[in-house]
Amino acid sequence: MKASALDSHRSWVWKTILSAIPISLAVVQLWRLNHGAELGRMSTVLIALSGTAVAVWALWREYGRGEKIRGAELAHSQFLAAAETSLDAFGLFESVRDEAGKIVDFQILYINANVERLLGQSRSELLGQTLCSVTPMKPTVPMFGRFCRVIETGESLNEEFPVSYESVKASWLQTQVVKLGDGLAITFKDISEAKSAQERYAQLAEFTDSVFQNAPFSIIATDLEGTITAMNAQAEKLTGYRCEELVEKASLTALHDERELLARAIAIDTAATVEKYGFEVLTAGAADGEMEEREWTLIRRDGSRTPINLAVRAVTTEGGEVSGFVSIAFDITDRRQMMEYVTHLATHDQLTGLTGRALLQDKTVEAVEQARRYGTKVAVFVIDLDHFKRINDSLGHSAGDQLLIEAARRLTRSVRSTDVVARVGGDEFVVVMPDITSVNDVEQCAANLVARLAPEISIDEHLMHVTASVGICIYPDFASDAKHLLKRADSAMYAAKENGRNQFQIFSESMLKETAERLTMEHALRHALVNKELSMHYQPQISLTTGAVTGMEALLRWTHPKLGSVSPSQFIPLAEETGLIVPIGEWAFLTACCEGRALQVELGVDLTVSINLSPRQFQQKNLVPMVESALLKSGLSAECLQIEITENMLMVSSEHVLDKLQRMRELGVRISIDDFGTGFCSFSYLLEYQVDRLKIDQSFVRKAVADANAAAVVRTIIAMSHGLNIKVVAEGVETDEQMRFLLRRRCDEAQGNFISRPVAKAEFSGVVRSYEDHPSARIPEPVAGLVR
Ligand code: C2E
Ligand code: MG
Ligand code: MG
């Protein structure tokens, strides 16, 4: 609508009114001419009134038309205000038709400022132009067709479409097209931002969904009551259920073991029942915004059970209200197996697969606790294979291992499955039997164990006969706790060994007494040094070639005011076990060096002084400085000092032991192997460690005269030692016959009661002199024909 319409209408009204008056006057005049003067006054008024009425009618009519025009003008201005302030782009278009009446374009009648902005062109450039000439719209594009259809059908169009024209400053538009006459009113709304947000959201949703679906663990979402609302592919795989079988149909608790849920519910609240708590058991900690993580057993669709780790977290709305839960689960079967394997490795012996020392301790404590509660007994068996070290040494470690494996198998077979069988050391096993009712049972089991171990074992084509010494202690009869139970079973095992091996011993009253005695002795030994109860005795050693006294062995003596004279075979092991051997040994060493040197001076001969050193003394850090200092203080020359070690020391010795031996050798000190033949040393070791002397163990010397085997051992030791340039001493020589035997075998030296018992320093010179003066001091002449 144009602004000038009202003005032209107004002028037309006035023209009508002004022309109505002369017309009515003219009509009156005409009437007078035709009807003459007879025309009355009344007629003149009527005619004038008619003219006026026509004019008023015309005026009225025109007024009505004017009102319409005024309304249209108002609407026009309101329309303009609305169109210009609209947030959207708006335009009015008129169809441009060809001759056939077909719409070929749309002429732009009106566009608002937003269209200018959208198209980047001014209104003056656009008004009057056609749509196809100023926009990318073409009659061939589908949208053009849809615009035409709006005009044809009168049905408005509402659609969103992407824009890919650079000239248009939007990527997405929403359009509303309404028919207006033979044209269109079109609104364009820029929805680019909303669209890209929508796209971003769709992408995010797709990403989230892809994460959800492809997560390597099972994800199950539930509502507040526990009903499953979604689950991913892994959840299907883990549970064995398909999505549609569970979603909106089942509760998460349906996948759990009811007993496990109940146990957890009771742990939270003792008065709990599954019915009362149900799903809350799974989400107990998650409701507070924390992650509730726990191991559970999942019941799969086929009823199989899988250990899982389940982490549950609450899902909250923007307002912070919990709207449901998400639970993430993964199968921990492998992890469990791995943990079990690692725990097994850590607690079991790798060679035999039996329980290890630490676990044995726990199981023994457990068994004792149980027995205490139910008033039953527990028996602990300590089993030591006899002479295992000898087998291990002669046939090699692999054979030794096979033997241990077989022994473990035999042991396991001879006990109940509830009994614990453990390997606690090289060849030491322990069996713990709970639920014992009588000592008779124990004896029977022990006899059975010994018998089962006894049959020969074939390893690498060797048939081996392995026996065992078994020590047993019973709770509560002779031990009040696990520690004493194990310790006393061990003592009983030693008693079995001392009794001749291949047997069992049950810890008894007498052993308890022995233990008590041992404790008393240990207590006394701790004070022996300070109380000056220790002394050294010396036993002469003679040359079997000259008959002269060549040296002496220093032997420790302990005389306690109450216990009397205690044998070294009793107190030395005790001193070694308690570590008391270190200060005692140090005292013995210095005393022997000083007294030995004094005797050398007294007799005027450089006698060799032999001093025993036990393995425990080699752990003493300052052993070599201690030896050096004793030599220095006593004035004894290192060449006259000989230390005696047992042959096993060379076998098991570690680097630091060998290093100490070497350093002593460098000082000039001689090394002698004591009790040779009873251990497991081989001649190669003797060569390697440059041994000076071997002392044949007294057991061989004693038996050699009557026993052909013992004689062969002695003969071999002497012959081989001479081959290696090592001197041989026979110890424990008690008879003339033994002396003759050794002479015939060309043994170098001898020591024993036949020559002299060990005596105190004060008596030593007298013993030496009387020996040399005595007729028996004359060395019997060897019988030439018997020497081989
Ligand atoms: P050993 O070193 O083999 O000492 C020889 C043992 O045989 C001594 O026993 C000695 O008294 C004994 N003996 C000597 N001649 C005869 C004999 O003709 N017949 C019999 N039946 N026995 C004889 P003892 O004095 O009881 O010592 C036992 C063990 O104690 C020693 O064996 C040695 O290993 C250890 N020992 C002794 N004194 C010391 C010491 O000062 N330090 C250390 N570490 N150990 C020592
Ligand atoms: Mg000795
Ligand atoms: Mg000896």
mmCIF file of C-alpha atoms in Angstrom, residues 56-247:
data_model
loop_
_atom_site.group_PDB
_atom_site.id
_atom_site.type_symbol
_atom_site.label_atom_id
_atom_site.label_comp_id
_atom_site.label_asym_id
_atom_site.label_seq_id
_atom_site.Cartn_x
_atom_site.Cartn_y
_atom_site.Cartn_z
ATOM 1 C CA VAL A 56 -24.184 13.197 1.912
ATOM 2 C CA TRP A 57 -24.610 9.587 0.733
ATOM 3 C CA ALA A 58 -21.695 10.111 -1.539
ATOM 4 C CA LEU A 59 -19.867 11.667 1.312
ATOM 5 C CA TRP A 60 -20.832 8.824 3.675
ATOM 6 C CA ARG A 61 -19.790 6.283 1.181
ATOM 7 C CA GLU A 62 -16.588 8.010 0.541
ATOM 8 C CA TYR A 63 -16.088 8.410 4.263
ATOM 9 C CA GLY A 64 -16.444 4.647 4.631
ATOM 10 C CA ARG A 65 -13.932 4.162 1.878
ATOM 11 C CA GLY A 66 -11.647 6.682 3.537
ATOM 12 C CA GLU A 67 -11.902 4.806 6.812
ATOM 13 C CA LYS A 68 -10.818 1.654 5.016
ATOM 14 C CA ILE A 69 -7.942 3.460 3.454
ATOM 15 C CA ARG A 70 -6.986 4.970 6.778
ATOM 16 C CA GLY A 71 -7.073 1.428 8.323
ATOM 17 C CA ALA A 72 -4.946 0.058 5.538
ATOM 18 C CA GLU A 73 -2.455 2.864 6.013
ATOM 19 C CA LEU A 74 -2.271 2.140 9.723
ATOM 20 C CA ALA A 75 -1.794 -1.595 8.999
ATOM 21 C CA HIS A 76 0.845 -0.688 6.484
ATOM 22 C CA SER A 77 2.831 1.319 8.975
ATOM 23 C CA GLN A 78 2.383 -1.365 11.621
ATOM 24 C CA PHE A 79 3.478 -3.990 9.106
ATOM 25 C CA LEU A 80 6.553 -1.956 8.268
ATOM 26 C CA ALA A 81 7.437 -1.511 11.931
ATOM 27 C CA ALA A 82 6.984 -5.251 12.544
ATOM 28 C CA ALA A 83 8.867 -6.290 9.413
ATOM 29 C CA GLU A 84 11.759 -3.967 10.111
ATOM 30 C CA THR A 85 12.128 -4.912 13.758
ATOM 31 C CA SER A 86 11.766 -8.657 13.073
ATOM 32 C CA LEU A 87 14.770 -10.725 14.013
ATOM 33 C CA ASP A 88 14.316 -12.750 10.862
ATOM 34 C CA ALA A 89 14.785 -11.843 7.231
ATOM 35 C CA PHE A 90 11.424 -11.104 5.601
ATOM 36 C CA GLY A 91 10.312 -10.291 2.095
ATOM 37 C CA LEU A 92 7.282 -10.028 -0.182
ATOM 38 C CA PHE A 93 7.540 -11.472 -3.663
ATOM 39 C CA GLU A 94 5.277 -11.344 -6.631
ATOM 40 C CA SER A 95 5.151 -14.138 -9.194
ATOM 41 C CA VAL A 96 6.635 -13.394 -12.570
ATOM 42 C CA ARG A 97 4.883 -15.508 -15.145
ATOM 43 C CA ASP A 98 5.636 -16.243 -18.760
ATOM 44 C CA GLU A 99 3.112 -16.022 -21.512
ATOM 45 C CA ALA A 100 1.791 -19.465 -20.711
ATOM 46 C CA GLY A 101 1.160 -18.320 -17.153
ATOM 47 C CA LYS A 102 3.911 -20.408 -15.684
ATOM 48 C CA ILE A 103 5.865 -18.907 -12.808
ATOM 49 C CA VAL A 104 9.411 -18.289 -13.978
ATOM 50 C CA ASP A 105 10.670 -16.064 -11.146
ATOM 51 C CA PHE A 106 9.593 -13.907 -8.256
ATOM 52 C CA GLN A 107 9.908 -10.165 -8.191
ATOM 53 C CA ILE A 108 11.059 -8.611 -4.971
ATOM 54 C CA LEU A 109 8.370 -6.215 -3.721
ATOM 55 C CA TYR A 110 9.635 -5.721 -0.227
ATOM 56 C CA ILE A 111 12.524 -6.931 1.910
ATOM 57 C CA ASN A 112 13.524 -5.958 5.425
ATOM 58 C CA ALA A 113 16.991 -4.945 6.630
ATOM 59 C CA ASN A 114 17.809 -8.524 7.701
ATOM 60 C CA VAL A 115 17.576 -9.641 4.081
ATOM 61 C CA GLU A 116 20.130 -6.967 3.237
ATOM 62 C CA ARG A 117 22.412 -8.368 5.885
ATOM 63 C CA LEU A 118 21.773 -11.943 4.854
ATOM 64 C CA LEU A 119 22.504 -11.318 1.183
ATOM 65 C CA GLY A 120 25.107 -8.609 1.745
ATOM 66 C CA GLN A 121 23.304 -6.253 -0.692
ATOM 67 C CA SER A 122 21.339 -3.060 -0.143
ATOM 68 C CA ARG A 123 17.609 -2.790 -0.556
ATOM 69 C CA SER A 124 17.972 -0.303 -3.385
ATOM 70 C CA GLU A 125 19.935 -2.929 -5.321
ATOM 71 C CA LEU A 126 17.401 -5.604 -4.611
ATOM 72 C CA LEU A 127 13.920 -4.046 -4.789
ATOM 73 C CA GLY A 128 12.266 -4.633 -8.115
ATOM 74 C CA GLN A 129 14.775 -7.343 -8.981
ATOM 75 C CA THR A 130 13.837 -10.980 -9.310
ATOM 76 C CA LEU A 131 14.770 -13.694 -6.860
ATOM 77 C CA CYS A 132 16.714 -15.744 -9.405
ATOM 78 C CA SER A 133 18.759 -12.776 -10.533
ATOM 79 C CA VAL A 134 20.036 -11.710 -7.082
ATOM 80 C CA THR A 135 20.120 -14.980 -5.121
ATOM 81 C CA PRO A 136 21.428 -18.437 -5.926
ATOM 82 C CA MET A 137 17.807 -19.531 -6.481
ATOM 83 C CA LYS A 138 17.101 -20.949 -9.945
ATOM 84 C CA PRO A 139 13.839 -22.178 -11.484
ATOM 85 C CA THR A 140 15.508 -25.584 -11.801
ATOM 86 C CA VAL A 141 16.218 -26.121 -8.105
ATOM 87 C CA PRO A 142 13.672 -28.154 -6.149
ATOM 88 C CA MET A 143 13.006 -25.310 -3.754
ATOM 89 C CA PHE A 144 11.803 -23.096 -6.577
ATOM 90 C CA GLY A 145 9.285 -25.793 -7.396
ATOM 91 C CA ARG A 146 8.162 -25.917 -3.773
ATOM 92 C CA PHE A 147 7.696 -22.091 -3.787
ATOM 93 C CA CYS A 148 5.517 -22.414 -6.859
ATOM 94 C CA ARG A 149 3.494 -25.131 -5.193
ATOM 95 C CA VAL A 150 2.705 -22.780 -2.292
ATOM 96 C CA ILE A 151 1.093 -20.406 -4.778
ATOM 97 C CA GLU A 152 -0.677 -23.223 -6.582
ATOM 98 C CA THR A 153 -2.047 -24.951 -3.501
ATOM 99 C CA GLY A 154 -2.155 -22.151 -0.973
ATOM 100 C CA GLU A 155 -0.476 -24.459 1.492
ATOM 101 C CA SER A 156 2.351 -22.783 3.322
ATOM 102 C CA LEU A 157 5.813 -24.282 3.433
ATOM 103 C CA ASN A 158 8.046 -24.615 6.447
ATOM 104 C CA GLU A 159 11.476 -26.147 6.056
ATOM 105 C CA GLU A 160 15.104 -26.033 7.034
ATOM 106 C CA PHE A 161 17.831 -26.231 4.473
ATOM 107 C CA PRO A 162 21.604 -25.945 4.370
ATOM 108 C CA VAL A 163 23.137 -23.079 2.429
ATOM 109 C CA SER A 164 26.401 -23.478 0.668
ATOM 110 C CA TYR A 165 26.728 -20.124 -1.105
ATOM 111 C CA GLU A 166 29.436 -17.795 -0.082
ATOM 112 C CA SER A 167 27.310 -14.748 -0.801
ATOM 113 C CA VAL A 168 24.728 -15.863 1.749
ATOM 114 C CA LYS A 169 25.839 -15.138 5.284
ATOM 115 C CA ALA A 170 24.378 -18.250 6.855
ATOM 116 C CA SER A 171 25.009 -21.949 6.678
ATOM 117 C CA TRP A 172 21.512 -23.068 7.662
ATOM 118 C CA LEU A 173 18.207 -21.312 7.121
ATOM 119 C CA GLN A 174 14.721 -22.022 8.252
ATOM 120 C CA THR A 175 12.082 -20.686 5.943
ATOM 121 C CA GLN A 176 8.368 -20.119 6.191
ATOM 122 C CA VAL A 177 6.649 -19.456 2.901
ATOM 123 C CA VAL A 178 3.046 -18.206 2.792
ATOM 124 C CA LYS A 179 0.956 -17.419 -0.250
ATOM 125 C CA LEU A 180 0.033 -13.736 -0.609
ATOM 126 C CA GLY A 181 -2.080 -12.931 -3.629
ATOM 127 C CA ASP A 182 -0.079 -14.041 -6.617
ATOM 128 C CA GLY A 183 3.025 -13.911 -4.611
ATOM 129 C CA LEU A 184 4.764 -15.071 -1.507
ATOM 130 C CA ALA A 185 5.606 -13.755 1.928
ATOM 131 C CA ILE A 186 8.827 -15.449 2.961
ATOM 132 C CA THR A 187 10.526 -15.432 6.335
ATOM 133 C CA PHE A 188 14.115 -16.639 6.573
ATOM 134 C CA LYS A 189 15.511 -17.461 9.980
ATOM 135 C CA ASP A 190 19.273 -17.936 10.411
ATOM 136 C CA ILE A 191 19.535 -21.206 12.324
ATOM 137 C CA SER A 192 23.260 -21.746 11.587
ATOM 138 C CA GLU A 193 24.260 -21.593 15.262
ATOM 139 C CA ALA A 194 21.471 -23.784 16.478
ATOM 140 C CA LYS A 195 22.271 -26.249 13.700
ATOM 141 C CA SER A 196 25.968 -26.397 14.453
ATOM 142 C CA ALA A 197 25.169 -26.825 18.170
ATOM 143 C CA GLN A 198 22.771 -29.555 17.155
ATOM 144 C CA GLU A 199 25.462 -31.114 14.987
ATOM 145 C CA ARG A 200 27.981 -30.864 17.769
ATOM 146 C CA TYR A 201 25.505 -32.432 20.122
ATOM 147 C CA ALA A 202 24.751 -35.185 17.611
ATOM 148 C CA GLN A 203 28.457 -35.824 17.160
ATOM 149 C CA LEU A 204 28.949 -35.896 20.909
ATOM 150 C CA ALA A 205 26.006 -38.205 21.308
ATOM 151 C CA GLU A 206 27.414 -40.414 18.582
ATOM 152 C CA PHE A 207 30.814 -40.358 20.249
ATOM 153 C CA THR A 208 29.327 -41.147 23.643
ATOM 154 C CA ASP A 209 27.297 -43.914 22.148
ATOM 155 C CA SER A 210 30.332 -45.287 20.371
ATOM 156 C CA VAL A 211 32.332 -45.158 23.608
ATOM 157 C CA PHE A 212 29.461 -46.813 25.405
ATOM 158 C CA GLN A 213 29.077 -49.514 22.803
ATOM 159 C CA ASN A 214 32.767 -50.134 22.184
ATOM 160 C CA ALA A 215 34.017 -49.837 25.765
ATOM 161 C CA PRO A 216 36.229 -52.785 26.648
ATOM 162 C CA PHE A 217 34.211 -53.341 29.807
ATOM 163 C CA SER A 218 30.618 -53.970 30.553
ATOM 164 C CA ILE A 219 28.500 -50.861 31.182
ATOM 165 C CA ILE A 220 25.017 -51.194 32.568
ATOM 166 C CA ALA A 221 22.788 -48.237 33.386
ATOM 167 C CA THR A 222 19.935 -48.577 35.829
ATOM 168 C CA ASP A 223 17.217 -46.384 37.225
ATOM 169 C CA LEU A 224 16.929 -45.602 40.910
ATOM 170 C CA GLU A 225 15.223 -48.919 41.637
ATOM 171 C CA GLY A 226 17.901 -50.923 39.860
ATOM 172 C CA THR A 227 15.966 -51.735 36.693
ATOM 173 C CA ILE A 228 18.384 -51.982 33.803
ATOM 174 C CA THR A 229 17.835 -49.119 31.361
ATOM 175 C CA ALA A 230 20.765 -49.647 28.983
ATOM 176 C CA MET A 231 23.665 -51.994 28.489
ATOM 177 C CA ASN A 232 26.512 -52.143 26.009
ATOM 178 C CA ALA A 233 27.895 -54.950 23.864
ATOM 179 C CA GLN A 234 30.457 -55.962 26.469
ATOM 180 C CA ALA A 235 27.707 -56.248 29.054
ATOM 181 C CA GLU A 236 25.904 -58.612 26.707
ATOM 182 C CA LYS A 237 29.083 -60.607 26.304
ATOM 183 C CA LEU A 238 29.809 -60.691 30.016
ATOM 184 C CA THR A 239 26.299 -61.595 31.157
ATOM 185 C CA GLY A 240 25.369 -63.812 28.222
ATOM 186 C CA TYR A 241 22.031 -61.945 27.940
ATOM 187 C CA ARG A 242 20.918 -59.901 24.961
ATOM 188 C CA CYS A 243 20.023 -56.291 25.546
ATOM 189 C CA GLU A 244 16.337 -56.773 24.911
ATOM 190 C CA GLU A 245 16.168 -59.574 27.480
ATOM 191 C CA LEU A 246 17.200 -57.294 30.318
ATOM 192 C CA VAL A 247 16.578 -53.649 29.460
#
